[in-house]
Structures are given as C-alpha cells and as structure tokens.
C-alpha cells in the first residue's frame, strides 16, 4: 500500500473522532444552558405537564435577588447614627436626586432604616452631604 492511502484513512478516523467529540461538547453545552434556565428543582415522583417546562412557568419559580435579605448594619454591628460622617456609606442609601431609598430597596429593618435616615439628615444639616446630589433637570438632559 502506498503511504498516501494510509494517511488519508488515518485522517478520516481522526476527523470522525474530532466530530464525535465536538458533538459531545455541543450536547454538553446545550444541556448546561438548559439547566441554567431550569429554576425549579424537580424531585423523583413529581408529575408535570409540558406546559410546566415553558419559560412562563419557569419564571414563576425563579428566585428574586433584588434586595438583600439581611440587615447590613446588624451583620456588621454598626449603629447608623454614628456613621453620619461617612459620606461613602450614606451615599449608598440615597438616590441620584438626594432622596433616601425606601427600605424595600435597602433591605434594612425599620429600626435601622429610621436611624439611617436620621444620620443622613444629620449629615445634610451640618453640611457634610449635599441635599441634592444631581439636579433633576440635569438628569433629564443626560439622555
């Protein structure tokens, strides 16, 4: 047999192996993408209809990650009233227009939300923080 015929058969087998591994890789990628879309954890014995696998139904099971679940000040053991000099910390709890964010957005419990509001008002009162960070008219012109 001439050497050229041996190399062509070897190339065919290596091409087949490469295409097989790429197919396996593609199926693995597809599976991992589908697993990321599945927000509900199915257990053995669960009964489901095809509609349960639709994106509309799966979005109902998606975890909400909008607000923190724990109070930051309680976790750190900090009293917000003593942090009125910390401009960077207080700025995290204010909107661009200078308003104090709602407790739904901050994730603070009511007691610490009131203490934080007092610290922000205290900082504004002594002139450490501006009462308006960015003027609403300037925010409108930005577009």
PDB file of C-alpha atoms in Angstrom, residues 4 6 17 20 31 66 94 107-108 111 122-123 141:
ATOM      1  CA  UNK A   4      -0.623   8.337   0.953  1.00  0.00           C
ATOM      2  CA  UNK A   6      -2.574   5.190   4.938  1.00  0.00           C
ATOM      3  CA  UNK A  17     -13.131  11.369  16.396  1.00  0.00           C
ATOM      4  CA  UNK A  20     -17.722  12.975  17.675  1.00  0.00           C
ATOM      5  CA  UNK A  31     -27.546  20.644  28.481  1.00  0.00           C
ATOM      6  CA  UNK A  66     -33.325  42.247  44.060  1.00  0.00           C
ATOM      7  CA  UNK A  94     -29.538  57.654  48.653  1.00  0.00           C
ATOM      8  CA  UNK A 107     -33.152  45.752  52.872  1.00  0.00           C
ATOM      9  CA  UNK A 108     -32.839  47.362  56.302  1.00  0.00           C
ATOM     10  CA  UNK A 111     -35.279  50.495  63.276  1.00  0.00           C
ATOM     11  CA  UNK A 122     -27.766  64.985  60.338  1.00  0.00           C
ATOM     12  CA  UNK A 123     -25.047  64.935  57.651  1.00  0.00           C
ATOM     13  CA  UNK A 141     -30.668  66.467  29.863  1.00  0.00           C
TER      14      UNK A 141
END
